[in-house]
Amino acid sequence: MRLLIKGGRIIDPANNLDSIGDVLIVDGKIAEISENIEVQVNKTVDAEGMIVTPGLIDMHVHFREPGYEHKETIATGTRAAAAGGFTSVACMPNTNPINDNQAVCSLIKQKAKEEGVVKVFPIGAVTKGSQGEELAEIGELKEAGVVALSDDGKPISNGEIMRRALEYAQMFNLTIISHAEDLNLAVGGFMHEGYVSTVLGLRGIPSAAEETMVARDIILAELTGSPLHIAHLSTAGSVRMARDAKARGLMVTAEATPHHFTLTDEAVVGYHTATKVNPPLRSSSDRDAILAGLKDGTIDVIATDHAPHAREEKEVEYAYAPNGMVGLETAVPLVVSQLINQGILTWSEAIAKLTVNPARILGLPLGTLSIGSTADVTIIDPQQEAVVDTAKFQSMGKNSAFSGWKLQGWPICTIVDGQIVMQSGKILA
């Protein structure tokens, strides 16, 4: 099978490549990249005026299966990923049962193999049941195929447990992904603590709830010499500490979500429950710090924290709605509209945070267009404008704060292992 992508702007940060040309795919592998390829192929994709990148990787999604199939399944979640231009996703373990053992991990992998449209890499729980009390069988999880460890959705409150987790994870070449939240400081809060929460009469969550745990986890990463990845940074203080940790040579990486680099707590005005997320949408100064962290490389990865919920779960009073927002199908146009078009990031910088950087953190041989590598490719139309219509989402979750927004720069083709799985918004797999 030969597929030729013709005349696109090819951006591969892993190889410092940014040029106009053709990409030839043969039998699921990148076979050749050059200015003009003349060869007989089975199919040609016209990419003139388009951006051609390695397949995008989202290292932070919640697919809800097993246990919460009324919110999202692996089948619908991977269709949403394909629609959003992602060829690989790493799914958090807060399913039911929790992915803290080989059986659940194997189930997820089997489901992904049978029903998935894109590649799915399970993340195992750090502690049994994500209860933060006893370490999960990390060696067995590694053997089952997890690519990282996290109790995401919950913090590991016990510092001794976190220290041992970092030590054991290092033995198995796994990275701990920290959900940084002091539950005692955050308890009872519904949004960022500040002027807007006072005006709205909603109990706030102080920035310190995140920052105290970021500080502790960085200290423990230094103590153990282990890699640490901090999920969904949301405050200026967290960005400052991550920047300092990197400057001191610690193996600390971090991610930010599109909703945290786009929205502020002002979006909560109107009590739209799609804006209820954890960590909460912060102040404008916090958002500015996130943008600065993206620009200077403190924040390595853009991840969606895709968190679908059933419609009836979100159509309640703000205080009673669960945390979370879907993100797979709006991530790329938000990156283009909010970061690239605003001059925050270059195309190459943005693509790196969606490809090679998450691949390195998870230890995946992906995120590149190197000759001979797996032919996972995303094609983006940088000029295409469209209004976000949640009714058209492939995801079962419609809980997006961006519904009705007009965004520019949408993915138009997703290729996995040399096979086109999405073209012009239509899922083909």
GROMACS .gro file of C-alpha atoms in nm:
model
  429
    1MET     CA    1   0.000   0.000   0.000
    2ARG     CA    2   0.147   0.331  -0.111
    3LEU     CA    3   0.010   0.667   0.001
    4LEU     CA    4   0.155   0.998  -0.116
    5ILE     CA    5   0.093   1.324   0.069
    6LYS     CA    6   0.163   1.590  -0.191
    7GLY     CA    7   0.286   1.947  -0.159
    8GLY     CA    8   0.232   2.022   0.210
    9ARG     CA    9   0.438   2.222   0.458
   10ILE     CA   10   0.606   1.939   0.647
   11ILE     CA   11   0.689   2.022   1.009
   12ASP     CA   12   0.872   1.759   1.213
   13PRO     CA   13   1.030   1.914   1.525
   14ALA     CA   14   1.202   1.585   1.611
   15ASN     CA   15   1.416   1.626   1.299
   16ASN     CA   16   1.420   2.010   1.283
   17LEU     CA   17   1.231   1.982   0.956
   18ASP     CA   18   1.015   2.262   0.820
   19SER     CA   19   0.988   2.259   0.442
   20ILE     CA   20   0.748   2.223   0.150
   21GLY     CA   21   0.742   1.878  -0.006
   22ASP     CA   22   0.596   1.532  -0.034
   23VAL     CA   23   0.569   1.244   0.212
   24LEU     CA   24   0.563   0.890   0.075
   25ILE     CA   25   0.417   0.616   0.294
   26VAL     CA   26   0.476   0.253   0.204
   27ASP     CA   27   0.319  -0.032   0.398
   28GLY     CA   28   0.255   0.181   0.706
   29LYS     CA   29   0.603   0.334   0.728
   30ILE     CA   30   0.748   0.671   0.629
   31ALA     CA   31   0.944   0.578   0.317
   32GLU     CA   32   1.062   0.910   0.174
   33ILE     CA   33   1.035   1.285   0.229
   34SER     CA   34   1.156   1.513  -0.046
   35GLU     CA   35   1.063   1.816  -0.251
   36ASN     CA   36   0.894   1.627  -0.532
   37ILE     CA   37   0.824   1.255  -0.536
   38GLU     CA   38   0.712   1.101  -0.864
   39VAL     CA   39   0.607   0.742  -0.805
   40GLN     CA   40   0.306   0.523  -0.869
   41VAL     CA   41   0.086   0.504  -0.558
   42ASN     CA   42  -0.252   0.367  -0.450
   43LYS     CA   43  -0.375   0.703  -0.322
   44THR     CA   44  -0.265   1.068  -0.321
   45VAL     CA   45  -0.365   1.331  -0.066
   46ASP     CA   46  -0.336   1.689  -0.191
   47ALA     CA   47  -0.182   1.886   0.096
   48GLU     CA   48  -0.097   2.209  -0.082
   49GLY     CA   49  -0.141   2.495   0.164
   50MET     CA   50  -0.171   2.249   0.453
   51ILE     CA   51   0.048   2.164   0.753
   52VAL     CA   52   0.175   1.804   0.757
   53THR     CA   53   0.297   1.687   1.098
   54PRO     CA   54   0.375   1.367   1.284
   55GLY     CA   55   0.058   1.216   1.429
   56LEU     CA   56  -0.054   1.416   1.732
   57ILE     CA   57  -0.031   1.254   2.077
   58ASP     CA   58  -0.260   1.344   2.367
   59MET     CA   59  -0.104   1.209   2.685
   60HIS     CA   60  -0.399   1.293   2.910
   61VAL     CA   61  -0.751   1.168   2.828
   62HIS     CA   62  -1.031   1.001   3.020
   63PHE     CA   63  -1.214   0.735   2.818
   64ARG     CA   64  -1.438   0.609   3.102
   65GLU     CA   65  -1.436   0.244   2.988
   66PRO     CA   66  -1.465   0.015   3.175
   67GLY     CA   67  -1.734   0.127   3.415
   68TYR     CA   68  -1.868   0.458   3.286
   69GLU     CA   69  -1.970   0.373   2.931
   70HIS     CA   70  -2.262   0.618   2.954
   71LYS     CA   71  -2.001   0.898   2.945
   72GLU     CA   72  -1.756   0.767   2.684
   73THR     CA   73  -1.634   0.438   2.545
   74ILE     CA   74  -1.301   0.352   2.392
   75ALA     CA   75  -1.478   0.336   2.054
   76THR     CA   76  -1.629   0.686   2.080
   77GLY     CA   77  -1.325   0.833   2.250
   78THR     CA   78  -1.090   0.717   1.979
   79ARG     CA   79  -1.328   0.846   1.711
   80ALA     CA   80  -1.316   1.185   1.885
   81ALA     CA   81  -0.937   1.164   1.889
   82ALA     CA   82  -0.924   1.088   1.518
   83ALA     CA   83  -1.162   1.374   1.444
   84GLY     CA   84  -0.933   1.602   1.641
   85GLY     CA   85  -0.620   1.496   1.454
   86PHE     CA   86  -0.478   1.274   1.727
   87THR     CA   87  -0.327   0.940   1.628
   88SER     CA   88  -0.238   0.830   1.982
   89VAL     CA   89  -0.384   0.890   2.327
   90ALA     CA   90  -0.284   0.787   2.677
   91CYS     CA   91  -0.584   0.718   2.897
   92MET     CA   92  -0.595   0.784   3.271
   93PRO     CA   93  -0.676   0.496   3.506
   94ASN     CA   94  -0.980   0.637   3.687
   95THR     CA   95  -1.218   0.385   3.533
   96ASN     CA   96  -1.437   0.146   3.729
   97PRO     CA   97  -1.264  -0.069   3.830
   98ILE     CA   98  -0.953   0.144   3.852
   99ASN     CA   99  -0.674   0.041   3.616
  100ASP     CA  100  -0.444  -0.074   3.894
  101ASN     CA  101  -0.393  -0.434   3.777
  102GLN     CA  102  -0.312  -0.640   3.470
  103ALA     CA  103  -0.671  -0.751   3.408
  104VAL     CA  104  -0.807  -0.399   3.361
  105CYS     CA  105  -0.505  -0.292   3.159
  106SER     CA  106  -0.544  -0.592   2.930
  107LEU     CA  107  -0.916  -0.521   2.888
  108ILE     CA  108  -0.845  -0.163   2.779
  109LYS     CA  109  -0.581  -0.278   2.532
  110GLN     CA  110  -0.807  -0.548   2.392
  111LYS     CA  111  -1.100  -0.306   2.352
  112ALA     CA  112  -0.871  -0.056   2.184
  113LYS     CA  113  -0.747  -0.322   1.945
  114GLU     CA  114  -1.101  -0.435   1.856
  115GLU     CA  115  -1.286  -0.103   1.852
  116GLY     CA  116  -1.030   0.175   1.856
  117VAL     CA  117  -0.970   0.410   1.566
  118VAL     CA  118  -0.640   0.545   1.701
  119LYS     CA  119  -0.372   0.401   1.928
  120VAL     CA  120  -0.453   0.380   2.298
  121PHE     CA  121  -0.183   0.361   2.566
  122PRO     CA  122  -0.308   0.288   2.920
  123ILE     CA  123  -0.174   0.476   3.220
  124GLY     CA  124  -0.176   0.267   3.536
  125ALA     CA  125  -0.276   0.380   3.883
  126VAL     CA  126   0.003   0.462   4.127
  127THR     CA  127  -0.187   0.324   4.425
  128LYS     CA  128  -0.441   0.046   4.463
  129GLY     CA  129  -0.784   0.181   4.382
  130SER     CA  130  -0.622   0.526   4.353
  131GLN     CA  131  -0.683   0.549   4.726
  132GLY     CA  132  -0.335   0.682   4.796
  133GLU     CA  133  -0.269   0.426   5.068
  134GLU     CA  134  -0.081   0.133   4.913
  135LEU     CA  135   0.126   0.116   4.596
  136ALA     CA  136  -0.019  -0.076   4.303
  137GLU     CA  137   0.178  -0.367   4.158
  138ILE     CA  138   0.391  -0.140   3.943
  139GLY     CA  139   0.602  -0.418   3.791
  140GLU     CA  140   0.292  -0.610   3.681
  141LEU     CA  141   0.138  -0.296   3.536
  142LYS     CA  142   0.454  -0.231   3.338
  143GLU     CA  143   0.445  -0.588   3.212
  144ALA     CA  144   0.081  -0.538   3.109
  145GLY     CA  145   0.174  -0.237   2.899
  146VAL     CA  146   0.116   0.084   3.091
  147VAL     CA  147   0.324   0.380   2.971
  148ALA     CA  148   0.310   0.591   3.288
  149LEU     CA  149   0.155   0.597   3.635
  150SER     CA  150  -0.094   0.842   3.785
  151ASP     CA  151  -0.383   0.864   4.029
  152ASP     CA  152  -0.515   1.154   3.819
  153GLY     CA  153  -0.842   1.288   3.947
  154LYS     CA  154  -0.699   1.250   4.293
  155PRO     CA  155  -0.371   1.360   4.448
  156ILE     CA  156  -0.138   1.128   4.637
  157SER     CA  157  -0.172   1.310   4.966
  158ASN     CA  158   0.071   1.093   5.164
  159GLY     CA  159   0.423   1.221   5.097
  160GLU     CA  160   0.584   0.891   5.195
  161ILE     CA  161   0.368   0.702   4.942
  162MET     CA  162   0.461   0.956   4.674
  163ARG     CA  163   0.830   0.918   4.755
  164ARG     CA  164   0.815   0.539   4.727
  165ALA     CA  165   0.611   0.564   4.407
  166LEU     CA  166   0.878   0.782   4.248
  167GLU     CA  167   1.149   0.535   4.354
  168TYR     CA  168   0.967   0.225   4.227
  169ALA     CA  169   0.852   0.388   3.904
  170GLN     CA  170   1.211   0.479   3.823
  171MET     CA  171   1.308   0.112   3.850
  172PHE     CA  172   1.061   0.033   3.571
  173ASN     CA  173   1.138   0.337   3.354
  174LEU     CA  174   0.796   0.483   3.416
  175THR     CA  175   0.710   0.846   3.483
  176ILE     CA  176   0.477   0.950   3.764
  177ILE     CA  177   0.216   1.201   3.646
  178SER     CA  178   0.118   1.420   3.938
  179HIS     CA  179  -0.232   1.549   4.000
  180ALA     CA  180  -0.122   1.831   4.227
  181GLU     CA  181  -0.398   1.921   4.469
  182ASP     CA  182  -0.410   1.967   4.845
  183LEU     CA  183  -0.759   1.840   4.922
  184ASN     CA  184  -0.770   2.016   5.256
  185LEU     CA  185  -0.713   2.352   5.090
  186ALA     CA  186  -0.945   2.277   4.798
  187VAL     CA  187  -1.230   2.117   4.991
  188GLY     CA  188  -1.572   2.260   4.919
  189GLY     CA  189  -1.448   2.481   4.636
  190PHE     CA  190  -1.618   2.507   4.297
  191MET     CA  191  -1.398   2.754   4.109
  192HIS     CA  192  -1.085   2.967   4.142
  193GLU     CA  193  -1.075   3.168   4.462
  194GLY     CA  194  -1.071   3.537   4.374
  195TYR     CA  195  -1.281   3.837   4.285
  196VAL     CA  196  -1.508   3.646   4.043
  197SER     CA  197  -1.586   3.372   4.295
  198THR     CA  198  -1.681   3.638   4.548
  199VAL     CA  199  -1.912   3.812   4.300
  200LEU     CA  200  -2.074   3.483   4.197
  201GLY     CA  201  -2.109   3.359   4.552
  202LEU     CA  202  -1.927   3.034   4.476
  203ARG     CA  203  -1.674   2.898   4.721
  204GLY     CA  204  -1.327   2.924   4.574
  205ILE     CA  205  -1.024   2.698   4.545
  206PRO     CA  206  -0.705   2.891   4.624
  207SER     CA  207  -0.401   2.869   4.400
  208ALA     CA  208  -0.216   2.736   4.702
  209ALA     CA  209  -0.416   2.412   4.678
  210GLU     CA  210  -0.218   2.331   4.364
  211GLU     CA  211   0.107   2.507   4.440
  212THR     CA  212   0.178   2.343   4.774
  213MET     CA  213   0.157   1.999   4.610
  214VAL     CA  214   0.364   2.104   4.311
  215ALA     CA  215   0.632   2.221   4.555
  216ARG     CA  216   0.621   1.895   4.750
  217ASP     CA  217   0.638   1.677   4.440
  218ILE     CA  218   0.931   1.872   4.295
  219ILE     CA  219   1.115   1.833   4.627
  220LEU     CA  220   1.048   1.458   4.620
  221ALA     CA  221   1.158   1.434   4.257
  222GLU     CA  222   1.486   1.597   4.359
  223LEU     CA  223   1.522   1.366   4.659
  224THR     CA  224   1.467   1.050   4.454
  225GLY     CA  225   1.624   1.162   4.127
  226SER     CA  226   1.313   1.038   3.949
  227PRO     CA  227   1.126   1.189   3.655
  228LEU     CA  228   0.809   1.376   3.742
  229HIS     CA  229   0.542   1.505   3.507
  230ILE     CA  230   0.299   1.763   3.644
  231ALA     CA  231  -0.046   1.745   3.487
  232HIS     CA  232  -0.262   2.042   3.394
  233LEU     CA  233  -0.064   2.333   3.543
  234SER     CA  234  -0.301   2.620   3.613
  235THR     CA  235  -0.131   2.880   3.833
  236ALA     CA  236   0.152   3.129   3.800
  237GLY     CA  237   0.320   2.987   4.109
  238SER     CA  238   0.319   2.635   3.963
  239VAL     CA  239   0.475   2.759   3.640
  240ARG     CA  240   0.742   2.946   3.836
  241MET     CA  241   0.832   2.635   4.037
  242ALA     CA  242   0.845   2.412   3.729
  243ARG     CA  243   1.071   2.667   3.558
  244ASP     CA  244   1.304   2.674   3.859
  245ALA     CA  245   1.313   2.294   3.876
  246LYS     CA  246   1.415   2.270   3.510
  247ALA     CA  247   1.681   2.537   3.560
  248ARG     CA  248   1.827   2.324   3.840
  249GLY     CA  249   1.843   2.024   3.609
  250LEU     CA  250   1.564   1.817   3.763
  251MET     CA  251   1.373   1.574   3.543
  252VAL     CA  252   1.051   1.771   3.577
  253THR     CA  253   0.812   1.815   3.286
  254ALA     CA  254   0.470   1.977   3.272
  255GLU     CA  255   0.159   2.011   3.063
  256ALA     CA  256  -0.115   2.270   3.012
  257THR     CA  257  -0.461   2.228   2.867
  258PRO     CA  258  -0.623   2.436   2.594
  259HIS     CA  259  -0.893   2.552   2.835
  260HIS     CA  260  -0.634   2.680   3.084
  261PHE     CA  261  -0.435   2.874   2.822
  262THR     CA  262  -0.754   3.015   2.667
  263LEU     CA  263  -1.009   3.084   2.942
  264THR     CA  264  -1.008   3.257   3.280
  265ASP     CA  265  -1.242   3.243   3.576
  266GLU     CA  266  -1.448   3.514   3.402
  267ALA     CA  267  -1.585   3.229   3.186
  268VAL     CA  268  -1.770   3.097   3.491
  269VAL     CA  269  -1.996   3.404   3.486
  270GLY     CA  270  -2.331   3.265   3.373
  271TYR     CA  271  -2.270   2.943   3.566
  272HIS     CA  272  -2.219   2.732   3.252
  273THR     CA  273  -2.122   2.398   3.404
  274ALA     CA  274  -1.886   2.315   3.116
  275THR     CA  275  -1.652   2.567   3.278
  276LYS     CA  276  -1.635   2.360   3.597
  277VAL     CA  277  -1.301   2.182   3.571
  278ASN     CA  278  -1.029   2.060   3.805
  279PRO     CA  279  -0.799   2.246   3.847
  280PRO     CA  280  -1.035   2.540   3.799
  281LEU     CA  281  -1.005   2.812   3.540
  282ARG     CA  282  -0.776   3.069   3.700
  283SER     CA  283  -0.720   3.444   3.685
  284SER     CA  284  -0.594   3.636   3.383
  285SER     CA  285  -0.249   3.667   3.545
  286ASP     CA  286  -0.237   3.290   3.585
  287ARG     CA  287  -0.334   3.242   3.220
  288ASP     CA  288  -0.060   3.487   3.120
  289ALA     CA  289   0.188   3.279   3.320
  290ILE     CA  290   0.072   2.963   3.139
  291LEU     CA  291   0.127   3.136   2.805
  292ALA     CA  292   0.474   3.248   2.917
  293GLY     CA  293   0.551   2.894   3.031
  294LEU     CA  294   0.447   2.755   2.696
  295LYS     CA  295   0.659   3.011   2.515
  296ASP     CA  296   0.980   2.964   2.714
  297GLY     CA  297   0.958   2.584   2.721
  298THR     CA  298   0.874   2.544   3.089
  299ILE     CA  299   0.555   2.369   2.978
  300ASP     CA  300   0.656   2.081   2.753
  301VAL     CA  301   0.321   1.940   2.650
  302ILE     CA  302  -0.026   2.048   2.546
  303ALA     CA  303  -0.275   1.784   2.667
  304THR     CA  304  -0.651   1.805   2.665
  305ASP     CA  305  -0.753   1.637   2.994
  306HIS     CA  306  -1.051   1.523   2.780
  307ALA     CA  307  -1.320   1.452   3.041
  308PRO     CA  308  -1.661   1.365   2.896
  309HIS     CA  309  -1.973   1.353   3.111
  310ALA     CA  310  -2.332   1.257   3.034
  311ARG     CA  311  -2.557   1.549   2.952
  312GLU     CA  312  -2.779   1.498   3.257
  313GLU     CA  313  -2.477   1.503   3.487
  314LYS     CA  314  -2.378   1.851   3.371
  315GLU     CA  315  -2.731   1.993   3.342
  316VAL     CA  316  -2.754   2.064   3.713
  317GLU     CA  317  -2.671   2.352   3.944
  318TYR     CA  318  -2.307   2.456   3.918
  319ALA     CA  319  -2.218   2.326   4.261
  320TYR     CA  320  -2.349   1.977   4.184
  321ALA     CA  321  -2.194   1.932   3.838
  322PRO     CA  322  -1.892   1.703   3.804
  323ASN     CA  323  -1.558   1.851   3.703
  324GLY     CA  324  -1.438   1.815   3.346
  325MET     CA  325  -1.453   1.935   2.988
  326VAL     CA  326  -1.414   1.750   2.658
  327GLY     CA  327  -1.117   1.865   2.453
  328LEU     CA  328  -1.004   1.626   2.182
  329GLU     CA  329  -1.206   1.783   1.902
  330THR     CA  330  -1.122   2.148   1.974
  331ALA     CA  331  -0.757   2.125   2.081
  332VAL     CA  332  -0.594   2.186   1.742
  333PRO     CA  333  -0.799   2.493   1.640
  334LEU     CA  334  -0.748   2.638   1.989
  335VAL     CA  335  -0.373   2.590   1.957
  336VAL     CA  336  -0.380   2.756   1.616
  337SER     CA  337  -0.618   3.038   1.712
  338GLN     CA  338  -0.488   3.113   2.061
  339LEU     CA  339  -0.116   3.032   2.040
  340ILE     CA  340   0.013   3.030   1.682
  341ASN     CA  341  -0.200   3.308   1.535
  342GLN     CA  342  -0.138   3.521   1.845
  343GLY     CA  343   0.239   3.485   1.813
  344ILE     CA  344   0.283   3.289   2.137
  345LEU     CA  345   0.426   2.980   1.966
  346THR     CA  346   0.565   2.904   1.623
  347TRP     CA  347   0.418   2.612   1.435
  348SER     CA  348   0.723   2.403   1.515
  349GLU     CA  349   0.706   2.486   1.887
  350ALA     CA  350   0.338   2.401   1.904
  351ILE     CA  351   0.374   2.077   1.709
  352ALA     CA  352   0.660   1.968   1.937
  353LYS     CA  353   0.431   1.998   2.239
  354LEU     CA  354   0.178   1.773   2.064
  355THR     CA  355   0.416   1.512   1.921
  356VAL     CA  356   0.777   1.449   2.015
  357ASN     CA  357   0.758   1.588   2.370
  358PRO     CA  358   0.474   1.364   2.495
  359ALA     CA  359   0.632   1.071   2.307
  360ARG     CA  360   0.959   1.121   2.496
  361ILE     CA  361   0.788   1.151   2.835
  362LEU     CA  362   0.588   0.833   2.777
  363GLY     CA  363   0.876   0.647   2.613
  364LEU     CA  364   0.688   0.595   2.286
  365PRO     CA  365   0.869   0.549   1.953
  366LEU     CA  366   0.627   0.796   1.793
  367GLY     CA  367   0.594   1.168   1.728
  368THR     CA  368   0.830   1.184   1.432
  369LEU     CA  369   0.835   1.155   1.054
  370SER     CA  370   1.179   0.991   1.049
  371ILE     CA  371   1.233   0.756   0.756
  372GLY     CA  372   1.129   0.407   0.860
  373SER     CA  373   0.913   0.526   1.149
  374THR     CA  374   0.547   0.440   1.189
  375ALA     CA  375   0.338   0.642   0.946
  376ASP     CA  376   0.119   0.830   1.192
  377VAL     CA  377   0.048   1.167   1.028
  378THR     CA  378  -0.182   1.461   1.088
  379ILE     CA  379  -0.275   1.718   0.824
  380ILE     CA  380  -0.406   2.058   0.934
  381ASP     CA  381  -0.569   2.329   0.726
  382PRO     CA  382  -0.435   2.647   0.890
  383GLN     CA  383  -0.689   2.868   0.714
  384GLN     CA  384  -1.007   2.670   0.768
  385GLU     CA  385  -1.258   2.844   0.991
  386ALA     CA  386  -1.552   2.675   1.158
  387VAL     CA  387  -1.789   2.724   1.447
  388VAL     CA  388  -1.764   2.467   1.725
  389ASP     CA  389  -2.081   2.256   1.713
  390THR     CA  390  -2.089   2.006   1.998
  391ALA     CA  391  -2.380   1.822   1.834
  392LYS     CA  392  -2.134   1.709   1.568
  393PHE     CA  393  -1.874   1.582   1.815
  394GLN     CA  394  -1.775   1.217   1.783
  395SER     CA  395  -1.735   1.212   2.159
  396MET     CA  396  -2.037   1.120   2.368
  397GLY     CA  397  -1.948   1.419   2.586
  398LYS     CA  398  -2.080   1.756   2.471
  399ASN     CA  399  -1.953   1.947   2.775
  400SER     CA  400  -1.742   2.211   2.602
  401ALA     CA  401  -1.709   2.575   2.702
  402PHE     CA  402  -1.616   2.650   2.341
  403SER     CA  403  -1.954   2.566   2.190
  404GLY     CA  404  -2.040   2.837   1.939
  405TRP     CA  405  -1.683   2.973   1.918
  406LYS     CA  406  -1.548   3.044   1.570
  407LEU     CA  407  -1.199   2.894   1.548
  408GLN     CA  408  -0.935   2.873   1.278
  409GLY     CA  409  -0.698   2.589   1.188
  410TRP     CA  410  -0.870   2.251   1.189
  411PRO     CA  411  -0.733   1.902   1.128
  412ILE     CA  412  -0.852   1.765   0.797
  413CYS     CA  413  -0.682   1.427   0.779
  414THR     CA  414  -0.562   1.174   1.036
  415ILE     CA  415  -0.344   0.882   0.928
  416VAL     CA  416  -0.265   0.587   1.158
  417ASP     CA  417  -0.013   0.323   1.049
  418GLY     CA  418  -0.044   0.451   0.694
  419GLN     CA  419  -0.424   0.422   0.688
  420ILE     CA  420  -0.650   0.727   0.660
  421VAL     CA  421  -0.890   0.713   0.956
  422MET     CA  422  -1.032   1.065   0.925
  423GLN     CA  423  -1.067   1.288   0.622
  424SER     CA  424  -1.257   1.617   0.606
  425GLY     CA  425  -1.419   1.542   0.940
  426LYS     CA  426  -1.549   1.200   0.834
  427ILE     CA  427  -1.432   0.894   1.026
  428LEU     CA  428  -1.331   0.627   0.775
  429ALA     CA  429  -1.212   0.347   1.002
   0.00000   0.00000   0.00000
